[in-house]
Amino acid sequence: MKTLSITPQSICRSFLPILLLAGCALIVAACSTAKRYDDAVRITPAKEGRYNRAPNTTTLRDGRTLRGMVKEIRITNHRDKEGKIDTTGRLDTTFVFVATGAEDRKQNYEMIPYADIEPVDSAFDMVEFWNPVIGSPDIRKVPVKTYIVPAGGGTGDGKQPDCGCQPLSVEFELPEITCPDRRYQFYFAELRAVYGAYRDKQSQEIIIGKDAIFGEAALGLRFGAADEWGIGVAYTSGLPAFNSTDGTLHQHPAVLLHARYQTPGPVTNVLGFCMKPFIYGDIGGSVDDVTINLFKFNFSSKTTCEKCGESITQLAASGQLGDVDLSVPITYGLGIGVDFPIASFMDLSADAGWRSASFGETANLGGIILPSQRRLNAFYFRLGLTF
């Protein structure tokens, strides 16, 4: 009968990566809630010449139809040429607009007078946007905010003076942080320190909780319109695991096909942090001697190992093969994480994931030494750099 050794430490070690994975998922969820619409603001033909270039740049654009997002419609007191507020009742209505490709911060906001805009609906607070669900233009309602100083300094209703208080609101603005201008090369490179928590077979009867710290590295090519995809090769020094037949401890390095996808577009400021979420997946195999022998056994011709095949057939017929698993040892896994740009060429990266690691171990059956497949399922937390 198998026994399982469980301690409070092993429980904490097993659930820590799960909590970290949940934390990363919450971060990605926070990113997804900050929806950015693809609006189209139609400019009247007489005024389109004013909008042929993007603000703060010399980039040319279509001045007739501006693509981006309308943040709000703002109603304010009119100001004269000297910047003084007109409190006689004259008001200005403007669209607060951020162009496609520009980071969503105040320095990039355009204030477009309502007089320069061709409305798409009888209600002035409606704008046209491209709906990705229906694949065609639609209209949506935009928040309207007023910033008005009434005549005489009161509230405008003649009942009480203006106390200067702001109305109660649950809205808050994120800190104004200038995110690094991350510039991606045609390649990517990753260096990671890895913490793994898993259960291992110290013998055929005893299963224990374990953890380990090891290293991984990856190198590959980026592709996609925004360099959002990457594919390459990863090397991991692997999990230390027992040979369950004799209790010896072995390291199992692996070579893996590594693929990743990060959110396209500029770096996003979420809750005061500059970040880009990503997901990744791996598939490959261990490269220790016993695992390579198991690969050879599966892919070599029958004539190459004819005697081995006869011996295994005899053992299987007599019921002596036992728990020996001669199947192909394939390792695979996936994860989710966040890149925090710290320079134009480098990110600080954190991710959490799961990996099913397969490798070979030796089994002695009546003087015949055979490779046998073992599989460990581990939760990983990785921290390192991405170039």
XYZ file of N, CA and C in Angstrom, residues 96-194:
297
model
N -12.918 64.942 -26.051
C -11.584 64.584 -25.569
C -11.207 63.268 -26.262
N -10.195 63.322 -27.127
C -9.908 62.237 -28.071
C -8.447 61.812 -27.953
N -8.196 60.490 -27.985
C -6.827 59.969 -28.017
C -6.711 59.097 -29.263
N -5.718 59.398 -30.105
C -5.580 58.751 -31.406
C -5.099 57.306 -31.266
N -5.406 56.498 -32.267
C -4.923 55.119 -32.320
C -3.402 55.092 -32.300
N -2.833 54.222 -31.478
C -1.385 54.095 -31.378
C -0.771 54.993 -30.330
N -1.531 55.983 -29.826
C -1.018 56.875 -28.777
C -1.375 56.313 -27.410
N -0.461 56.459 -26.452
C -0.730 55.957 -25.105
C -1.808 56.799 -24.450
N -2.661 56.144 -23.679
C -3.803 56.805 -23.057
C -3.350 57.589 -21.828
N -2.821 58.781 -22.071
C -2.457 59.688 -20.980
C -2.712 61.122 -21.425
N -2.792 62.040 -20.460
C -3.274 63.398 -20.728
C -2.459 64.139 -21.780
N -1.144 63.868 -21.823
C -0.307 64.579 -22.798
C -0.721 64.298 -24.241
N -1.400 63.175 -24.477
C -1.774 62.794 -25.837
C -3.227 63.105 -26.175
N -3.977 63.730 -25.258
C -5.384 64.014 -25.513
C -5.524 65.185 -26.499
N -6.428 65.044 -27.451
C -6.782 66.127 -28.365
C -8.137 66.691 -27.947
N -8.250 68.011 -27.922
C -9.506 68.677 -27.591
C -10.120 69.160 -28.905
N -11.123 68.442 -29.401
C -11.725 68.732 -30.701
C -13.040 69.472 -30.490
N -13.159 70.711 -30.954
C -14.422 71.457 -30.796
C -15.573 70.729 -31.477
N -16.733 70.766 -30.840
C -17.900 70.099 -31.412
C -18.269 70.695 -32.765
N -17.963 71.975 -32.981
C -18.288 72.629 -34.251
C -17.501 72.033 -35.420
N -16.374 71.355 -35.120
C -15.559 70.760 -36.189
C -16.008 69.349 -36.553
N -17.022 68.825 -35.869
C -17.393 67.416 -36.000
C -18.719 67.266 -36.733
N -18.797 66.229 -37.582
C -20.055 65.850 -38.202
C -20.726 64.804 -37.312
N -21.842 65.114 -36.654
C -22.475 64.139 -35.757
C -23.052 62.964 -36.540
N -23.078 61.796 -35.890
C -23.606 60.590 -36.547
C -25.007 60.260 -36.055
N -25.513 61.051 -35.103
C -26.821 60.769 -34.529
C -27.433 62.085 -34.081
N -28.736 62.080 -33.900
C -29.395 63.310 -33.458
C -28.960 63.705 -32.046
N -28.559 62.731 -31.244
C -28.037 63.018 -29.904
C -26.546 63.321 -30.015
N -26.109 64.424 -29.427
C -24.729 64.864 -29.628
C -23.713 63.994 -28.905
N -24.162 63.151 -27.938
C -23.213 62.344 -27.161
C -23.043 60.935 -27.730
N -23.327 60.738 -29.007
C -23.144 59.447 -29.661
C -21.991 59.542 -30.655
N -21.124 58.513 -30.686
C -20.022 58.469 -31.643
C -20.033 57.124 -32.361
N -19.396 57.097 -33.507
C -19.310 55.875 -34.309
C -18.071 55.082 -33.893
N -18.235 53.757 -33.791
C -17.076 52.920 -33.485
C -17.181 51.610 -34.240
N -15.999 50.979 -34.439
C -15.957 49.699 -35.148
C -16.198 48.582 -34.134
N -17.286 47.865 -34.305
C -17.664 46.791 -33.386
C -17.034 45.487 -33.845
N -16.054 44.928 -33.100
C -15.393 43.695 -33.548
C -16.310 42.485 -33.541
N -17.435 42.568 -32.796
C -18.345 41.426 -32.727
C -19.156 41.296 -34.009
N -19.734 42.422 -34.462
C -20.553 42.365 -35.673
C -19.747 42.700 -36.915
N -18.507 43.173 -36.740
C -17.622 43.407 -37.879
C -18.008 44.591 -38.734
N -18.748 45.538 -38.186
C -19.154 46.711 -38.958
C -19.334 47.886 -38.009
N -19.401 49.120 -38.555
C -19.541 50.293 -37.690
C -20.821 50.255 -36.866
N -20.747 50.786 -35.651
C -21.885 50.887 -34.748
C -21.756 52.219 -34.033
N -22.698 52.563 -33.187
C -22.588 53.802 -32.423
C -22.674 53.473 -30.942
N -22.027 54.309 -30.131
C -22.058 54.114 -28.689
C -22.205 55.459 -27.995
N -22.664 55.413 -26.767
C -22.867 56.622 -25.971
C -21.577 56.968 -25.240
N -21.224 58.247 -25.234
C -19.980 58.718 -24.622
C -20.321 59.504 -23.358
N -19.529 59.353 -22.282
C -19.791 60.137 -21.062
C -19.697 61.637 -21.332
N -20.624 62.387 -20.760
C -20.622 63.847 -20.864
C -20.329 64.414 -19.483
N -19.289 65.233 -19.393
C -18.910 65.827 -18.118
C -18.896 67.350 -18.243
N -19.405 68.016 -17.229
C -19.458 69.479 -17.225
C -18.470 70.034 -16.210
N -17.781 71.087 -16.632
C -16.835 71.804 -15.769
C -17.175 73.291 -15.908
N -18.243 73.705 -15.229
C -18.793 75.044 -15.450
C -18.720 75.862 -14.171
N -18.222 77.092 -14.295
C -18.249 78.062 -13.195
C -19.443 78.970 -13.445
N -20.508 78.876 -12.630
C -21.717 79.674 -12.884
C -21.464 81.167 -12.723
N -22.324 81.966 -13.360
C -22.224 83.420 -13.240
C -22.405 83.829 -11.786
N -21.565 84.732 -11.313
C -21.640 85.220 -9.948
C -20.983 84.312 -8.933
N -20.432 83.198 -9.370
C -19.727 82.306 -8.460
C -20.619 81.360 -7.696
N -21.946 81.381 -7.928
C -22.831 80.463 -7.231
C -22.989 79.166 -7.983
N -23.995 78.394 -7.594
C -24.226 77.114 -8.233
C -25.049 77.246 -9.496
N -25.619 78.456 -9.727
C -26.425 78.658 -10.919
C -27.908 78.491 -10.652
N -28.319 78.020 -9.471
C -29.745 77.845 -9.170
C -30.265 78.929 -8.225
N -29.360 79.851 -7.817
C -29.774 80.970 -6.993
C -30.082 80.606 -5.540
N -29.776 79.367 -5.122
C -30.130 78.920 -3.776
C -28.984 78.995 -2.791
N -27.776 78.709 -3.235
C -26.653 78.693 -2.303
C -25.370 78.990 -3.067
N -24.370 79.552 -2.390
C -23.100 79.823 -3.068
C -22.344 78.541 -3.353
N -21.451 78.635 -4.306
C -20.611 77.484 -4.668
C -19.551 77.289 -3.591
N -19.556 76.108 -2.933
C -18.587 75.854 -1.868
C -17.250 75.364 -2.408
N -17.168 75.100 -3.713
C -15.923 74.607 -4.291
C -15.732 73.118 -4.101
N -16.772 72.427 -3.563
C -16.654 70.984 -3.336
C -16.861 70.226 -4.636
N -16.298 69.063 -4.707
C -16.495 68.185 -5.850
C -17.594 67.179 -5.514
N -18.419 66.792 -6.470
C -19.450 65.791 -6.185
C -18.827 64.444 -5.834
N -19.526 63.682 -5.002
C -19.054 62.371 -4.598
C -18.992 61.453 -5.821
N -17.876 60.792 -6.002
C -17.708 59.921 -7.165
C -16.822 58.748 -6.795
N -17.130 57.599 -7.390
C -16.294 56.416 -7.161
C -15.184 56.329 -8.200
N -15.142 57.281 -9.121
C -14.112 57.264 -10.144
C -12.783 57.738 -9.575
N -11.692 57.199 -10.113
C -10.371 57.666 -9.732
C -9.471 57.564 -10.958
N -8.487 58.414 -11.005
C -7.560 58.414 -12.124
C -6.290 57.677 -11.732
N -5.788 56.892 -12.659
C -4.535 56.193 -12.418
C -3.375 57.176 -12.418
N -2.317 56.885 -11.710
C -1.163 57.780 -11.703
C -0.623 58.002 -13.113
N -0.204 59.218 -13.368
C 0.378 59.542 -14.669
C 1.818 59.032 -14.711
N 2.016 57.891 -15.307
C 3.344 57.289 -15.396
C 3.723 57.185 -16.870
N 4.894 57.646 -17.197
C 5.384 57.528 -18.566
C 6.052 56.172 -18.730
N 5.417 55.300 -19.499
C 5.955 53.953 -19.691
C 7.106 53.994 -20.699
N 8.094 53.124 -20.532
C 9.207 53.080 -21.485
C 8.712 52.749 -22.889
N 9.370 53.302 -23.871
C 9.069 53.002 -25.274
C 9.768 51.696 -25.616
N 9.069 50.574 -25.425
C 9.671 49.249 -25.633
C 9.838 48.983 -27.125
N 11.065 48.732 -27.548
C 11.362 48.476 -28.956
C 11.827 47.032 -29.104
N 11.070 46.253 -29.843
C 11.349 44.823 -29.990
C 12.213 44.554 -31.215
N 13.197 43.686 -31.036
C 14.039 43.236 -32.136
C 13.352 42.067 -32.851
N 13.981 41.560 -33.898
C 13.416 40.434 -34.635
C 13.542 39.129 -33.847
N 14.280 39.156 -32.763
C 14.478 37.975 -31.930
C 14.034 38.279 -30.502
N 13.897 37.229 -29.692
C 13.673 37.395 -28.262
C 14.580 36.425 -27.507
N 14.893 36.772 -26.273
C 15.681 35.911 -25.398
C 15.104 36.008 -23.995
N 15.065 34.882 -23.298
C 14.537 34.831 -21.938
C 15.551 34.165 -21.007
N 15.703 34.732 -19.824
C 16.485 34.129 -18.751
C 15.598 34.069 -17.519
N 15.430 32.868 -16.940
C 14.483 32.705 -15.849
C 15.091 31.901 -14.690
N 14.780 32.333 -13.471
C 14.939 31.495 -12.287
C 13.568 30.885 -12.006
N 13.533 29.586 -11.719
C 12.266 28.865 -11.626
C 12.122 28.216 -10.249
